Amino acid sequence: MSKGTNRALTWNIAQAKGLQEVLKSNLGPTGTMKLLVSGGGEIRITKDGARLLSEMQIQVPTAQLIARSATAIDDEFGDGTSSVCLVTAEILKSAEKYLAEGVHPRVIVEGIKYGAEHALNVLDEITLPVKDKPEYLEGVVRTALTTKLDKKMAVNMTSMIVDALNIIKVKDTPLDLHMVEVMHMNHKQAAETALVRGLVLDHGPRHPDMPRDLKNCFILTCNVSLEYEKSEVNASFSFATPEQRDRLVASERKLTDEACQKIIALKRQVCKDDSQHFIVINQKGIDPLSLDQLAKEGIMGLRRAKKRNMERLALACGGVAVNSVDDLTEAVLGKAGHVYCQTLGEDTFTFIEDVQNPNSCTLLVKGSSNHIIGQVKDAIRDGLRAGKHGLEGNGVVCGGGGFELTAQRRLEEICQKKAAEVGKITPGIRCLADGLLVIPKILSQNSGFDAQQTVAQVGAMCTDGIVMGIDVDTGLPIDCASEGILDNACVKRQIVSSASVISTQLLLVDDVMVAGKAGTPTGPVG
């Protein structure tokens, strides 16, 4: 480093390179895993960049800044976390050699900004529309899943996630991923994870005499208290005869019993014969006496349902969630072909299936351990977000490092053919080009191939609008669009934008200071 390069900048670059060393082996479908051990002894094996960055104990401020920016991208798009960290660190690493030659950080920053604009222009040129191309949507989801799960499971999971997205899709309405319930059961193998075209509730009926397997069901979803509630004011009552006590008890339960009788009357009205059944799913409580009344009528009653499930029930089964039992009609009821309970250890699950035209569904994750279930749920979360942005028409680009190779070649051409125009900011443009090139390099390294040879071979074919990626199985160029290896264009846009912004801000830092006023105590006194 030259004398003009300040110590804070050297320190920031070293921290970014340290974070890159940790994350680079996890990139891509052939990346390795990390073993996370918490202070309480909990163990998790993962390669998900967002999970690693959120649970790792990062002490140094520069690495924390990069990690927080990267995890913010994952919260929105479900992908691109590791790539942001790797590209940012590589830009800073490339800038280090120019700084050593005496190039001012401001000049490099201007070049990075100029290069980012042209890289985003390349992205717009090679973006493929998803509309009327369902195979592109499957490709985006499968690519997101393949980096978290093994290939066979990712392929099986892709069709489930695409079906789930199509189920909750409503015309002219933004997708609400909360309408896909991700439920898990510590049971069987992860490969038996299934899509339920209905709902799975994590509780069952609380009365032993209630039916547990019904077909051709009417479903009443309500938010009504069906339990005796004590008065807010303490009072005492005295009675002289058993008859007076019975009248007292009856008057205390009058409102609750009347509500139950109204539900029972509706059941008798809509259930014409024994082939039809009635189910009550209540957000509030149902006390034992009310449960007993419902059980005597053959009604399955579920209490304390989650508020989110009440929304899902209305979308999955139809009907309306009611807040009062007055004026109940058949129009407020939903319908399901099959409702049954399954007990697993001490847990009971209620399956609501065979619903017509559902707009909500459940992905039921199975696995033999919490670790496996956690891995699959993380992958499903990322796959749902990737598919959501694909469906919303943001466009897709070739994966396998295809965009990065194409953008890098474009930036190199600008440096060579427009040297007089770009002038002194050329080093900054080359820094961004080198930063983008790190993605295909690490992909080939993690796949066991020579990075220089593979990148040169594939990059040579990315000309005249042709975009090729790296086949991680053979190391040869591959047409990613036809093979379904695709990434969301919005994710690539965020990677370029975030990496360029973070790196330029860090390059302009010339000192690191402790915040807080002088003389202010930093901890408890005494």
mmCIF file of C-alpha atoms in Angstrom, residues 142-521:
data_model
loop_
_atom_site.group_PDB
_atom_site.id
_atom_site.type_symbol
_atom_site.label_atom_id
_atom_site.label_comp_id
_atom_site.label_asym_id
_atom_site.label_seq_id
_atom_site.Cartn_x
_atom_site.Cartn_y
_atom_site.Cartn_z
ATOM 1 C CA ARG A 142 -35.765 -25.087 -9.472
ATOM 2 C CA THR A 143 -32.571 -23.010 -9.660
ATOM 3 C CA ALA A 144 -33.349 -21.404 -6.284
ATOM 4 C CA LEU A 145 -34.051 -24.797 -4.697
ATOM 5 C CA THR A 146 -31.048 -26.582 -6.204
ATOM 6 C CA THR A 147 -28.650 -24.347 -4.294
ATOM 7 C CA LYS A 148 -30.268 -25.451 -0.985
ATOM 8 C CA LEU A 149 -31.327 -29.064 -1.572
ATOM 9 C CA ASP A 150 -30.081 -32.079 -3.487
ATOM 10 C CA LYS A 151 -31.070 -32.186 -7.147
ATOM 11 C CA LYS A 152 -33.708 -34.944 -6.937
ATOM 12 C CA MET A 153 -35.569 -33.342 -4.040
ATOM 13 C CA ALA A 154 -35.341 -29.915 -5.689
ATOM 14 C CA VAL A 155 -37.022 -31.252 -8.834
ATOM 15 C CA ASN A 156 -39.870 -32.795 -6.799
ATOM 16 C CA MET A 157 -40.290 -29.660 -4.731
ATOM 17 C CA THR A 158 -40.359 -27.398 -7.799
ATOM 18 C CA SER A 159 -43.667 -28.739 -9.094
ATOM 19 C CA MET A 160 -45.257 -28.379 -5.628
ATOM 20 C CA ILE A 161 -44.169 -24.749 -5.251
ATOM 21 C CA VAL A 162 -45.275 -23.810 -8.778
ATOM 22 C CA ASP A 163 -48.662 -25.457 -8.158
ATOM 23 C CA ALA A 164 -48.968 -23.634 -4.825
ATOM 24 C CA LEU A 165 -48.238 -20.285 -6.490
ATOM 25 C CA ASN A 166 -50.822 -20.959 -9.198
ATOM 26 C CA ILE A 167 -53.392 -21.861 -6.529
ATOM 27 C CA ILE A 168 -53.005 -18.595 -4.588
ATOM 28 C CA LYS A 169 -52.751 -16.456 -7.736
ATOM 29 C CA VAL A 170 -55.750 -14.139 -8.085
ATOM 30 C CA LYS A 171 -56.124 -11.990 -11.180
ATOM 31 C CA ASP A 172 -55.183 -8.305 -10.753
ATOM 32 C CA THR A 173 -54.158 -8.932 -7.128
ATOM 33 C CA PRO A 174 -50.608 -9.069 -5.726
ATOM 34 C CA LEU A 175 -49.539 -12.518 -4.588
ATOM 35 C CA ASP A 176 -49.822 -13.054 -0.832
ATOM 36 C CA LEU A 177 -47.366 -15.786 0.120
ATOM 37 C CA HIS A 178 -48.954 -16.000 3.582
ATOM 38 C CA MET A 179 -51.797 -17.868 1.895
ATOM 39 C CA VAL A 180 -49.399 -20.796 1.499
ATOM 40 C CA GLU A 181 -49.224 -22.439 4.919
ATOM 41 C CA VAL A 182 -45.912 -24.242 5.500
ATOM 42 C CA MET A 183 -46.677 -26.917 8.084
ATOM 43 C CA HIS A 184 -44.237 -29.569 9.300
ATOM 44 C CA MET A 185 -44.531 -33.029 10.812
ATOM 45 C CA ASN A 186 -41.656 -34.931 12.434
ATOM 46 C CA HIS A 187 -42.612 -37.972 10.457
ATOM 47 C CA LYS A 188 -41.290 -40.145 7.618
ATOM 48 C CA GLN A 189 -38.758 -38.751 5.092
ATOM 49 C CA ALA A 190 -38.221 -35.309 3.570
ATOM 50 C CA ALA A 191 -38.863 -36.791 0.118
ATOM 51 C CA GLU A 192 -42.489 -37.372 1.199
ATOM 52 C CA THR A 193 -43.164 -33.648 1.582
ATOM 53 C CA ALA A 194 -46.488 -32.978 -0.145
ATOM 54 C CA LEU A 195 -48.762 -30.204 -1.377
ATOM 55 C CA VAL A 196 -52.214 -30.288 0.211
ATOM 56 C CA ARG A 197 -54.836 -28.507 -1.912
ATOM 57 C CA GLY A 198 -56.569 -27.307 1.180
ATOM 58 C CA LEU A 199 -55.404 -26.698 4.727
ATOM 59 C CA VAL A 200 -53.655 -28.585 7.496
ATOM 60 C CA LEU A 201 -54.361 -27.305 11.016
ATOM 61 C CA ASP A 202 -52.017 -28.126 13.877
ATOM 62 C CA HIS A 203 -54.796 -29.092 16.311
ATOM 63 C CA GLY A 204 -57.871 -31.313 16.402
ATOM 64 C CA PRO A 205 -61.241 -31.685 18.146
ATOM 65 C CA ARG A 206 -61.062 -31.526 21.954
ATOM 66 C CA HIS A 207 -64.000 -33.824 22.718
ATOM 67 C CA PRO A 208 -63.499 -37.616 22.693
ATOM 68 C CA ASP A 209 -66.931 -38.299 21.168
ATOM 69 C CA MET A 210 -66.528 -35.966 18.201
ATOM 70 C CA PRO A 211 -66.119 -37.582 14.759
ATOM 71 C CA ARG A 212 -62.578 -37.564 13.333
ATOM 72 C CA ASP A 213 -63.126 -38.519 9.702
ATOM 73 C CA LEU A 214 -65.924 -36.855 7.741
ATOM 74 C CA LYS A 215 -66.820 -36.498 4.073
ATOM 75 C CA ASN A 216 -69.050 -34.034 2.237
ATOM 76 C CA CYS A 217 -68.679 -31.358 4.917
ATOM 77 C CA PHE A 218 -70.076 -27.905 5.519
ATOM 78 C CA ILE A 219 -67.580 -25.698 7.356
ATOM 79 C CA LEU A 220 -68.544 -22.774 9.590
ATOM 80 C CA THR A 221 -65.605 -20.475 10.368
ATOM 81 C CA CYS A 222 -66.378 -18.074 13.188
ATOM 82 C CA ASN A 223 -64.891 -15.774 15.778
ATOM 83 C CA VAL A 224 -67.480 -16.227 18.503
ATOM 84 C CA SER A 225 -66.952 -17.041 22.178
ATOM 85 C CA LEU A 226 -68.630 -20.370 22.945
ATOM 86 C CA GLU A 227 -67.474 -20.553 26.544
ATOM 87 C CA TYR A 228 -68.808 -19.252 29.818
ATOM 88 C CA GLU A 229 -67.093 -15.994 30.706
ATOM 89 C CA LYS A 230 -66.814 -14.806 34.292
ATOM 90 C CA SER A 231 -68.074 -11.336 35.102
ATOM 91 C CA GLU A 232 -65.564 -8.581 35.657
ATOM 92 C CA VAL A 233 -67.202 -7.664 38.993
ATOM 93 C CA ASN A 234 -67.002 -10.135 41.879
ATOM 94 C CA ALA A 235 -70.464 -11.121 43.103
ATOM 95 C CA SER A 236 -71.985 -13.812 45.288
ATOM 96 C CA PHE A 237 -75.328 -15.591 44.885
ATOM 97 C CA SER A 238 -77.229 -17.609 47.443
ATOM 98 C CA PHE A 239 -79.889 -20.193 46.825
ATOM 99 C CA ALA A 240 -82.104 -22.272 49.106
ATOM 100 C CA THR A 241 -83.140 -25.198 46.876
ATOM 101 C CA PRO A 242 -81.532 -27.289 44.103
ATOM 102 C CA GLU A 243 -84.094 -25.889 41.676
ATOM 103 C CA GLN A 244 -82.873 -22.364 42.334
ATOM 104 C CA ARG A 245 -79.277 -23.478 41.693
ATOM 105 C CA ASP A 246 -80.268 -25.081 38.386
ATOM 106 C CA ARG A 247 -82.004 -21.861 37.310
ATOM 107 C CA LEU A 248 -78.916 -19.880 38.279
ATOM 108 C CA VAL A 249 -76.613 -22.119 36.242
ATOM 109 C CA ALA A 250 -78.984 -21.987 33.270
ATOM 110 C CA SER A 251 -79.123 -18.203 33.356
ATOM 111 C CA GLU A 252 -75.327 -17.977 33.553
ATOM 112 C CA ARG A 253 -74.962 -20.147 30.436
ATOM 113 C CA LYS A 254 -77.957 -18.751 28.574
ATOM 114 C CA LEU A 255 -76.017 -16.736 25.982
ATOM 115 C CA THR A 256 -73.493 -19.504 25.324
ATOM 116 C CA ASP A 257 -76.177 -22.208 25.033
ATOM 117 C CA GLU A 258 -78.258 -20.056 22.695
ATOM 118 C CA ALA A 259 -75.238 -19.580 20.420
ATOM 119 C CA CYS A 260 -74.650 -23.337 20.338
ATOM 120 C CA GLN A 261 -78.308 -24.004 19.555
ATOM 121 C CA LYS A 262 -78.210 -21.568 16.637
ATOM 122 C CA ILE A 263 -75.224 -23.438 15.198
ATOM 123 C CA ILE A 264 -76.994 -26.760 15.730
ATOM 124 C CA ALA A 265 -80.140 -25.389 14.045
ATOM 125 C CA LEU A 266 -78.074 -24.370 11.000
ATOM 126 C CA LYS A 267 -76.548 -27.832 10.876
ATOM 127 C CA ARG A 268 -79.977 -29.458 10.869
ATOM 128 C CA GLN A 269 -81.094 -27.070 8.143
ATOM 129 C CA VAL A 270 -78.229 -27.724 5.673
ATOM 130 C CA CYS A 271 -77.446 -31.397 6.385
ATOM 131 C CA LYS A 272 -80.348 -33.159 4.674
ATOM 132 C CA ASP A 273 -79.172 -36.727 5.381
ATOM 133 C CA ASP A 274 -76.419 -38.740 7.065
ATOM 134 C CA SER A 275 -74.076 -38.343 4.093
ATOM 135 C CA GLN A 276 -73.600 -34.647 4.903
ATOM 136 C CA HIS A 277 -71.650 -33.397 7.903
ATOM 137 C CA PHE A 278 -70.959 -30.163 9.749
ATOM 138 C CA ILE A 279 -67.740 -28.694 11.151
ATOM 139 C CA VAL A 280 -67.194 -25.610 13.344
ATOM 140 C CA ILE A 281 -63.775 -23.938 13.369
ATOM 141 C CA ASN A 282 -63.694 -21.164 15.950
ATOM 142 C CA GLN A 283 -60.991 -18.569 16.554
ATOM 143 C CA LYS A 284 -62.095 -18.203 20.180
ATOM 144 C CA GLY A 285 -62.716 -20.856 22.792
ATOM 145 C CA ILE A 286 -65.364 -23.586 23.109
ATOM 146 C CA ASP A 287 -65.948 -24.787 26.681
ATOM 147 C CA PRO A 288 -66.550 -28.462 27.601
ATOM 148 C CA LEU A 289 -70.354 -28.101 27.898
ATOM 149 C CA SER A 290 -70.555 -26.477 24.460
ATOM 150 C CA LEU A 291 -68.285 -29.156 23.021
ATOM 151 C CA ASP A 292 -70.598 -31.787 24.491
ATOM 152 C CA GLN A 293 -73.646 -30.226 22.818
ATOM 153 C CA LEU A 294 -71.875 -30.146 19.452
ATOM 154 C CA ALA A 295 -70.615 -33.723 19.843
ATOM 155 C CA LYS A 296 -74.147 -35.021 20.511
ATOM 156 C CA GLU A 297 -75.173 -33.563 17.135
ATOM 157 C CA GLY A 298 -72.217 -35.195 15.356
ATOM 158 C CA ILE A 299 -70.496 -31.837 14.771
ATOM 159 C CA MET A 300 -66.694 -31.649 14.743
ATOM 160 C CA GLY A 301 -65.594 -28.566 16.677
ATOM 161 C CA LEU A 302 -62.124 -27.032 16.599
ATOM 162 C CA ARG A 303 -61.241 -24.128 18.878
ATOM 163 C CA ARG A 304 -58.427 -21.563 19.176
ATOM 164 C CA ALA A 305 -57.683 -21.519 15.443
ATOM 165 C CA LYS A 306 -54.989 -19.055 14.362
ATOM 166 C CA LYS A 307 -56.172 -15.770 12.892
ATOM 167 C CA ARG A 308 -54.143 -16.356 9.730
ATOM 168 C CA ASN A 309 -55.812 -19.762 9.289
ATOM 169 C CA MET A 310 -59.223 -18.121 9.462
ATOM 170 C CA GLU A 311 -58.255 -16.071 6.397
ATOM 171 C CA ARG A 312 -56.887 -19.144 4.656
ATOM 172 C CA LEU A 313 -60.030 -21.176 5.405
ATOM 173 C CA ALA A 314 -62.261 -18.638 3.690
ATOM 174 C CA LEU A 315 -60.004 -18.666 0.617
ATOM 175 C CA ALA A 316 -59.587 -22.441 0.540
ATOM 176 C CA CYS A 317 -63.107 -23.629 1.303
ATOM 177 C CA GLY A 318 -65.237 -20.630 0.452
ATOM 178 C CA GLY A 319 -67.748 -19.086 2.820
ATOM 179 C CA VAL A 320 -67.326 -16.159 5.169
ATOM 180 C CA ALA A 321 -65.775 -15.953 8.638
ATOM 181 C CA VAL A 322 -68.575 -14.667 10.887
ATOM 182 C CA ASN A 323 -68.317 -12.692 14.124
ATOM 183 C CA SER A 324 -71.852 -13.414 15.292
ATOM 184 C CA VAL A 325 -74.181 -16.416 15.211
ATOM 185 C CA ASP A 326 -77.224 -14.247 14.575
ATOM 186 C CA ASP A 327 -78.914 -14.714 11.208
ATOM 187 C CA LEU A 328 -76.696 -17.631 10.106
ATOM 188 C CA THR A 329 -77.425 -18.837 6.571
ATOM 189 C CA GLU A 330 -76.014 -21.459 4.237
ATOM 190 C CA ALA A 331 -74.270 -18.700 2.262
ATOM 191 C CA VAL A 332 -71.658 -18.216 5.012
ATOM 192 C CA LEU A 333 -70.595 -21.866 4.951
ATOM 193 C CA GLY A 334 -67.588 -23.283 3.180
ATOM 194 C CA LYS A 335 -67.412 -26.773 1.746
ATOM 195 C CA ALA A 336 -64.845 -29.570 1.749
ATOM 196 C CA GLY A 337 -64.985 -33.072 0.383
ATOM 197 C CA HIS A 338 -62.914 -34.715 3.117
ATOM 198 C CA VAL A 339 -61.908 -33.622 6.630
ATOM 199 C CA TYR A 340 -59.965 -35.988 8.866
ATOM 200 C CA CYS A 341 -57.601 -35.978 11.851
ATOM 201 C CA GLN A 342 -54.207 -37.605 12.138
ATOM 202 C CA THR A 343 -52.502 -38.074 15.501
ATOM 203 C CA LEU A 344 -48.723 -38.146 15.687
ATOM 204 C CA GLY A 345 -47.454 -38.692 19.197
ATOM 205 C CA GLU A 346 -49.028 -35.988 21.325
ATOM 206 C CA ASP A 347 -49.832 -33.781 18.336
ATOM 207 C CA THR A 348 -53.036 -33.890 16.303
ATOM 208 C CA PHE A 349 -53.353 -32.502 12.769
ATOM 209 C CA THR A 350 -56.610 -31.789 10.953
ATOM 210 C CA PHE A 351 -56.577 -32.128 7.161
ATOM 211 C CA ILE A 352 -59.149 -30.229 5.094
ATOM 212 C CA GLU A 353 -59.003 -31.588 1.541
ATOM 213 C CA ASP A 354 -61.007 -31.935 -1.671
ATOM 214 C CA VAL A 355 -62.002 -28.268 -1.735
ATOM 215 C CA GLN A 356 -63.287 -26.603 -4.907
ATOM 216 C CA ASN A 357 -61.406 -23.679 -6.489
ATOM 217 C CA PRO A 358 -59.045 -23.077 -3.550
ATOM 218 C CA ASN A 359 -57.058 -19.846 -3.253
ATOM 219 C CA SER A 360 -55.036 -21.112 -0.314
ATOM 220 C CA CYS A 361 -53.077 -24.312 0.253
ATOM 221 C CA THR A 362 -50.583 -26.049 2.542
ATOM 222 C CA LEU A 363 -47.085 -27.352 1.920
ATOM 223 C CA LEU A 364 -46.719 -30.190 4.417
ATOM 224 C CA VAL A 365 -43.018 -30.707 5.188
ATOM 225 C CA LYS A 366 -42.026 -34.091 6.543
ATOM 226 C CA GLY A 367 -38.695 -35.150 7.950
ATOM 227 C CA SER A 368 -37.086 -37.388 10.534
ATOM 228 C CA SER A 369 -35.400 -34.532 12.450
ATOM 229 C CA ASN A 370 -35.776 -30.833 13.121
ATOM 230 C CA HIS A 371 -32.533 -30.187 11.228
ATOM 231 C CA ILE A 372 -33.836 -31.713 7.991
ATOM 232 C CA ILE A 373 -37.203 -29.994 8.370
ATOM 233 C CA GLY A 374 -35.456 -26.649 8.898
ATOM 234 C CA GLN A 375 -33.409 -27.092 5.722
ATOM 235 C CA VAL A 376 -36.469 -27.913 3.636
ATOM 236 C CA LYS A 377 -38.505 -25.015 5.073
ATOM 237 C CA ASP A 378 -35.691 -22.552 4.308
ATOM 238 C CA ALA A 379 -35.543 -23.856 0.734
ATOM 239 C CA ILE A 380 -39.343 -23.610 0.326
ATOM 240 C CA ARG A 381 -39.277 -20.030 1.612
ATOM 241 C CA ASP A 382 -36.667 -19.056 -0.971
ATOM 242 C CA GLY A 383 -38.434 -20.977 -3.740
ATOM 243 C CA LEU A 384 -41.760 -19.262 -3.037
ATOM 244 C CA ARG A 385 -40.169 -15.818 -3.199
ATOM 245 C CA ALA A 386 -38.289 -16.637 -6.375
ATOM 246 C CA GLY A 387 -41.489 -17.900 -7.996
ATOM 247 C CA LYS A 388 -43.471 -14.882 -6.779
ATOM 248 C CA HIS A 389 -41.140 -12.439 -8.539
ATOM 249 C CA GLY A 390 -41.173 -14.626 -11.630
ATOM 250 C CA LEU A 391 -44.982 -14.589 -11.742
ATOM 251 C CA GLU A 392 -45.131 -10.847 -11.226
ATOM 252 C CA GLY A 393 -43.430 -10.349 -14.575
ATOM 253 C CA ASN A 394 -39.998 -9.152 -13.490
ATOM 254 C CA GLY A 395 -38.298 -11.306 -16.135
ATOM 255 C CA VAL A 396 -35.532 -13.898 -15.874
ATOM 256 C CA VAL A 397 -31.930 -14.155 -17.012
ATOM 257 C CA CYS A 398 -29.621 -17.075 -17.668
ATOM 258 C CA GLY A 399 -28.021 -18.520 -14.548
ATOM 259 C CA GLY A 400 -24.739 -20.390 -14.226
ATOM 260 C CA GLY A 401 -22.808 -17.089 -14.293
ATOM 261 C CA GLY A 402 -24.197 -16.187 -17.732
ATOM 262 C CA PHE A 403 -25.200 -12.625 -16.890
ATOM 263 C CA GLU A 404 -21.970 -11.932 -15.019
ATOM 264 C CA LEU A 405 -19.804 -13.165 -17.922
ATOM 265 C CA THR A 406 -21.773 -11.124 -20.461
ATOM 266 C CA ALA A 407 -21.650 -7.953 -18.357
ATOM 267 C CA GLN A 408 -17.929 -8.419 -17.662
ATOM 268 C CA ARG A 409 -17.135 -8.692 -21.367
ATOM 269 C CA ARG A 410 -19.196 -5.562 -22.084
ATOM 270 C CA LEU A 411 -17.321 -3.587 -19.423
ATOM 271 C CA GLU A 412 -13.966 -4.772 -20.757
ATOM 272 C CA GLU A 413 -14.987 -3.682 -24.258
ATOM 273 C CA ILE A 414 -15.849 -0.221 -22.903
ATOM 274 C CA CYS A 415 -12.423 0.063 -21.296
ATOM 275 C CA GLN A 416 -10.698 -0.950 -24.540
ATOM 276 C CA LYS A 417 -12.814 0.702 -27.234
ATOM 277 C CA LYS A 418 -13.871 3.841 -25.354
ATOM 278 C CA ALA A 419 -10.643 4.542 -23.504
ATOM 279 C CA ALA A 420 -10.678 8.187 -24.547
ATOM 280 C CA GLU A 421 -14.279 8.615 -23.318
ATOM 281 C CA VAL A 422 -13.960 6.907 -19.936
ATOM 282 C CA GLY A 423 -10.444 8.202 -19.326
ATOM 283 C CA LYS A 424 -9.233 8.090 -15.768
ATOM 284 C CA ILE A 425 -12.257 6.168 -14.372
ATOM 285 C CA THR A 426 -11.153 3.003 -16.215
ATOM 286 C CA PRO A 427 -9.776 1.411 -12.993
ATOM 287 C CA GLY A 428 -13.205 1.643 -11.348
ATOM 288 C CA ILE A 429 -14.900 0.000 -14.349
ATOM 289 C CA ARG A 430 -12.357 -2.823 -14.253
ATOM 290 C CA CYS A 431 -12.977 -3.248 -10.508
ATOM 291 C CA LEU A 432 -16.698 -3.851 -11.132
ATOM 292 C CA ALA A 433 -15.900 -6.188 -14.046
ATOM 293 C CA ASP A 434 -13.600 -8.227 -11.804
ATOM 294 C CA GLY A 435 -16.255 -8.227 -9.085
ATOM 295 C CA LEU A 436 -18.881 -9.712 -11.407
ATOM 296 C CA LEU A 437 -16.421 -12.277 -12.708
ATOM 297 C CA VAL A 438 -15.997 -13.759 -9.235
ATOM 298 C CA ILE A 439 -19.400 -15.532 -9.488
ATOM 299 C CA PRO A 440 -18.546 -17.806 -12.468
ATOM 300 C CA LYS A 441 -15.028 -18.303 -11.061
ATOM 301 C CA ILE A 442 -16.277 -19.593 -7.724
ATOM 302 C CA LEU A 443 -18.993 -21.680 -9.399
ATOM 303 C CA SER A 444 -16.347 -23.510 -11.420
ATOM 304 C CA GLN A 445 -14.027 -23.874 -8.408
ATOM 305 C CA ASN A 446 -16.798 -25.337 -6.241
ATOM 306 C CA SER A 447 -17.576 -27.795 -9.047
ATOM 307 C CA GLY A 448 -13.975 -29.018 -9.149
ATOM 308 C CA PHE A 449 -12.871 -27.353 -12.395
ATOM 309 C CA ASP A 450 -10.064 -24.966 -13.237
ATOM 310 C CA ALA A 451 -11.557 -21.492 -12.842
ATOM 311 C CA GLN A 452 -9.380 -19.695 -15.408
ATOM 312 C CA GLN A 453 -9.862 -22.278 -18.138
ATOM 313 C CA THR A 454 -13.610 -22.669 -17.574
ATOM 314 C CA VAL A 455 -14.324 -18.932 -17.423
ATOM 315 C CA ALA A 456 -12.236 -18.265 -20.539
ATOM 316 C CA GLN A 457 -13.968 -21.051 -22.463
ATOM 317 C CA VAL A 458 -17.490 -20.004 -21.527
ATOM 318 C CA GLY A 459 -16.793 -16.261 -21.743
ATOM 319 C CA ALA A 460 -15.521 -16.599 -25.298
ATOM 320 C CA MET A 461 -19.010 -17.770 -26.370
ATOM 321 C CA CYS A 462 -20.858 -14.855 -24.721
ATOM 322 C CA THR A 463 -20.784 -12.604 -27.783
ATOM 323 C CA ASP A 464 -23.297 -11.078 -30.207
ATOM 324 C CA GLY A 465 -26.214 -11.426 -27.814
ATOM 325 C CA ILE A 466 -25.493 -15.086 -27.006
ATOM 326 C CA VAL A 467 -25.574 -15.794 -23.255
ATOM 327 C CA MET A 468 -24.012 -19.026 -22.027
ATOM 328 C CA GLY A 469 -23.524 -20.328 -18.507
ATOM 329 C CA ILE A 470 -21.314 -22.904 -16.817
ATOM 330 C CA ASP A 471 -22.497 -26.498 -16.559
ATOM 331 C CA VAL A 472 -21.490 -27.467 -13.014
ATOM 332 C CA ASP A 473 -21.515 -31.162 -13.978
ATOM 333 C CA THR A 474 -19.136 -30.957 -16.959
ATOM 334 C CA GLY A 475 -17.536 -27.516 -16.733
ATOM 335 C CA LEU A 476 -18.545 -26.838 -20.351
ATOM 336 C CA PRO A 477 -20.673 -23.991 -21.757
ATOM 337 C CA ILE A 478 -24.415 -24.581 -21.546
ATOM 338 C CA ASP A 479 -27.484 -22.816 -22.926
ATOM 339 C CA CYS A 480 -29.069 -22.032 -19.559
ATOM 340 C CA ALA A 481 -32.378 -20.773 -21.001
ATOM 341 C CA SER A 482 -33.153 -24.060 -22.757
ATOM 342 C CA GLU A 483 -31.964 -26.114 -19.767
ATOM 343 C CA GLY A 484 -34.060 -24.146 -17.287
ATOM 344 C CA ILE A 485 -31.128 -22.698 -15.304
ATOM 345 C CA LEU A 486 -32.553 -19.244 -14.666
ATOM 346 C CA ASP A 487 -32.392 -16.436 -12.124
ATOM 347 C CA ASN A 488 -34.773 -13.564 -11.508
ATOM 348 C CA ALA A 489 -33.648 -10.373 -13.229
ATOM 349 C CA CYS A 490 -34.687 -8.366 -10.153
ATOM 350 C CA VAL A 491 -32.261 -10.382 -8.016
ATOM 351 C CA LYS A 492 -29.363 -9.689 -10.400
ATOM 352 C CA ARG A 493 -30.333 -6.028 -10.452
ATOM 353 C CA GLN A 494 -30.194 -5.900 -6.671
ATOM 354 C CA ILE A 495 -26.834 -7.696 -6.599
ATOM 355 C CA VAL A 496 -25.243 -5.160 -8.970
ATOM 356 C CA SER A 497 -26.873 -2.169 -7.277
ATOM 357 C CA SER A 498 -26.165 -3.232 -3.703
ATOM 358 C CA ALA A 499 -22.615 -4.415 -4.331
ATOM 359 C CA SER A 500 -21.706 -1.186 -6.136
ATOM 360 C CA VAL A 501 -23.294 1.030 -3.465
ATOM 361 C CA ILE A 502 -21.714 -0.800 -0.518
ATOM 362 C CA SER A 503 -18.262 -0.955 -2.118
ATOM 363 C CA THR A 504 -18.284 2.736 -3.110
ATOM 364 C CA GLN A 505 -19.321 3.775 0.388
ATOM 365 C CA LEU A 506 -16.586 1.696 1.986
ATOM 366 C CA LEU A 507 -13.972 3.038 -0.438
ATOM 367 C CA LEU A 508 -14.771 6.570 0.679
ATOM 368 C CA VAL A 509 -14.354 5.786 4.398
ATOM 369 C CA ASP A 510 -11.102 7.314 5.635
ATOM 370 C CA ASP A 511 -11.498 6.765 9.366
ATOM 371 C CA VAL A 512 -13.364 4.545 11.830
ATOM 372 C CA MET A 513 -14.452 6.201 15.075
ATOM 373 C CA VAL A 514 -16.310 5.106 18.184
ATOM 374 C CA ALA A 515 -19.762 6.730 18.297
ATOM 375 C CA GLY A 516 -21.142 8.464 21.405
ATOM 376 C CA LYS A 517 -20.522 11.709 23.235
ATOM 377 C CA ALA A 518 -17.401 12.127 25.358
ATOM 378 C CA GLY A 519 -17.980 11.401 29.032
ATOM 379 C CA THR A 520 -21.174 9.427 28.415
ATOM 380 C CA PRO A 521 -21.080 6.138 30.363
#
